[in-house]
Short mmCIF file of C-alpha atoms in Angstrom, two decimals:
data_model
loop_
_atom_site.label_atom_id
_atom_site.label_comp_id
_atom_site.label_asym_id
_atom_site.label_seq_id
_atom_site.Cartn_x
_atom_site.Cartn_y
_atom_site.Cartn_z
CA UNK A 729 0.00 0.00 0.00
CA UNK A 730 1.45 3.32 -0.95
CA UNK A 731 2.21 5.78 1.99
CA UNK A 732 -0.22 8.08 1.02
CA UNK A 733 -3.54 5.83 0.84
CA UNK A 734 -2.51 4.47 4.38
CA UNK A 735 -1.69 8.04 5.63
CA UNK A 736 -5.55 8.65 3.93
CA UNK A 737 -7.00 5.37 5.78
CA UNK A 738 -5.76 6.58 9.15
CA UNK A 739 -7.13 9.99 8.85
CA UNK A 740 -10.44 8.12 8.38
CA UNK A 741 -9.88 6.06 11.40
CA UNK A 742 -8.97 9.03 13.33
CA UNK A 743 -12.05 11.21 12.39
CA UNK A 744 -14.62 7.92 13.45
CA UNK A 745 -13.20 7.57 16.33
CA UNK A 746 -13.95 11.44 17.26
CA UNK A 747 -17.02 11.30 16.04
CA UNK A 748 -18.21 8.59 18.36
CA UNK A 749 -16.58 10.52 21.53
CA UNK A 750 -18.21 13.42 20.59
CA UNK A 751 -21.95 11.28 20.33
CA UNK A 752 -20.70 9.85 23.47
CA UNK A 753 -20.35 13.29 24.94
CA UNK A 754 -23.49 14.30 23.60
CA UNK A 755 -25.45 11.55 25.21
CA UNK A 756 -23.82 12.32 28.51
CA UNK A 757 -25.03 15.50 28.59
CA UNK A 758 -28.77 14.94 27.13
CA UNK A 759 -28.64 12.46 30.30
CA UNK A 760 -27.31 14.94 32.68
CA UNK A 761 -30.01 17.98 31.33
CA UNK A 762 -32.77 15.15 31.73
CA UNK A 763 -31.56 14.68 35.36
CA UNK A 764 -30.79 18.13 36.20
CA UNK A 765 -34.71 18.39 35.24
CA UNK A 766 -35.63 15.60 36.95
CA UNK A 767 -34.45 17.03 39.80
CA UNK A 768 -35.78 20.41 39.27
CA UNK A 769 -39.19 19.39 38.88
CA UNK A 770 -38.67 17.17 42.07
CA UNK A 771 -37.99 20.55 44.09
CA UNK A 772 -40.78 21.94 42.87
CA UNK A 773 -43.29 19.37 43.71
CA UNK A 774 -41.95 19.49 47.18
CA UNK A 775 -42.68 22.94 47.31
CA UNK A 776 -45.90 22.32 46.09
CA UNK A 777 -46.41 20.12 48.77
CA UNK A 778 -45.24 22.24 51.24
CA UNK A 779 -47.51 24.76 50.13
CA UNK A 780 -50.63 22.65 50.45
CA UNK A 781 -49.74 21.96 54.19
#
């Protein structure tokens, strides 16, 4: 294989594997948002229980 057409394959290789850290990443944070609202919302039923007492 000439130098060039590997030098071309591991570019590819290279630019997957970033692209799947940077899904990864993105999952990651969609899960912590969904907990961080999770949690939010918990608060605020709490204060709407405290309310009703």
């Amino acid at each position: 294989m000439p130098r060039s057409q590997n030098h071309i394959a591991n570019k590819t290789q290279i630019s997957k594997s970033t692209e799947l850290i940077t899904e990864k990443e993105d999952q990651s944070f969609v899960l912590k948002k969904g907990e961080r609202e999770k949690e939010e919302s918990f608060s605020a039923i709490r204060e709407g229980r405290e309310n009703l007492y």
